[in-house]
Amino acid sequence: IALINTGLEITLNRRSFATFVGGFYRGTIISQPAKPFLESGSLLKEYVHSLGLSLVSVGDGVEYNFCDTNFGSTNNYEEILKNTSLVIVPSSTGWGFKTKIADAVTLHQSIIIHRTQYDRLGDWQQMVSPINDWREIPNLVLKKISFQEYEEFIENLRVQREECLMNLAK
């Protein structure tokens, strides 16, 4: 992800996708959204369109009839990410979602996640917009995070990681 981050500041305003991210292997928990999410598909699409974005999905077996495009399992994942300004994590259970959030933060993307996942994020909560119920999506106000805030957050994580590794080496 860091490799595709080059020149990011220039391209932030030209991203056209809101992307549902699923797993790279069919049947992973992150690829299995809850029933309320699926039932709110038309509301999600309207919300994304109100932001001027196209609603897309990516992941093995991740396809929704309310998306503008379903990329499925693709070799163009990095290209899709480069064109994504909003990441939506559809699952409210399971594992693997933190990696998707870390990727999105690295790429300075807005993130929507269900409250049950949000409550497990710790420091990362400041970087995402939680939603309690997908039916409430029309009223969601995305967190505004500046380029500088993304960079400071990422740098703080790097420093914390280095300190942790140094303490383990002692």
PDB file of C-alpha atoms in Angstrom, residues 47 51 85-86 108-113 115 118 121-131 140-146 149-150:
ATOM      1  CA  TYR A  47     -25.720   8.125  -0.079  1.00  0.00           C
ATOM      2  CA  LEU A  51     -21.191  12.356  -2.524  1.00  0.00           C
ATOM      3  CA  SER A  85     -12.036   8.018  -1.705  1.00  0.00           C
ATOM      4  CA  LEU A  86     -14.414   6.156   0.635  1.00  0.00           C
ATOM      5  CA  HIS A 108      -6.010   8.894   3.124  1.00  0.00           C
ATOM      6  CA  GLN A 109      -9.474   7.480   2.462  1.00  0.00           C
ATOM      7  CA  SER A 110     -12.630   8.076   4.464  1.00  0.00           C
ATOM      8  CA  ILE A 111     -13.897   4.935   6.167  1.00  0.00           C
ATOM      9  CA  ILE A 112     -17.346   3.807   7.292  1.00  0.00           C
ATOM     10  CA  ILE A 113     -17.546   0.883   9.678  1.00  0.00           C
ATOM     11  CA  ARG A 115     -20.244   0.303  15.490  1.00  0.00           C
ATOM     12  CA  TYR A 118     -15.546   0.449  15.669  1.00  0.00           C
ATOM     13  CA  LEU A 121     -10.413  -0.231  17.143  1.00  0.00           C
ATOM     14  CA  GLY A 122      -8.766   1.620  20.022  1.00  0.00           C
ATOM     15  CA  ASP A 123      -6.666   4.557  18.728  1.00  0.00           C
ATOM     16  CA  TRP A 124      -7.850   3.899  15.174  1.00  0.00           C
ATOM     17  CA  GLN A 125     -11.348   5.128  16.065  1.00  0.00           C
ATOM     18  CA  GLN A 126     -10.285   8.693  15.338  1.00  0.00           C
ATOM     19  CA  MET A 127      -9.792   7.777  11.673  1.00  0.00           C
ATOM     20  CA  VAL A 128     -13.187   6.232  10.896  1.00  0.00           C
ATOM     21  CA  SER A 129     -16.873   7.142  10.825  1.00  0.00           C
ATOM     22  CA  PRO A 130     -18.963   4.624  12.764  1.00  0.00           C
ATOM     23  CA  ILE A 131     -22.554   3.754  11.986  1.00  0.00           C
ATOM     24  CA  LEU A 140     -24.178   9.961   8.379  1.00  0.00           C
ATOM     25  CA  VAL A 141     -21.705  12.833   8.402  1.00  0.00           C
ATOM     26  CA  LEU A 142     -18.252  11.580   7.444  1.00  0.00           C
ATOM     27  CA  LYS A 143     -15.350  12.643   9.626  1.00  0.00           C
ATOM     28  CA  LYS A 144     -13.234  15.272   7.922  1.00  0.00           C
ATOM     29  CA  ILE A 145      -9.572  14.389   8.238  1.00  0.00           C
ATOM     30  CA  SER A 146      -6.932  16.651   6.745  1.00  0.00           C
ATOM     31  CA  GLU A 149      -3.846  14.622  10.263  1.00  0.00           C
ATOM     32  CA  TYR A 150      -3.467  11.437   8.201  1.00  0.00           C
TER      33      TYR A 150
END
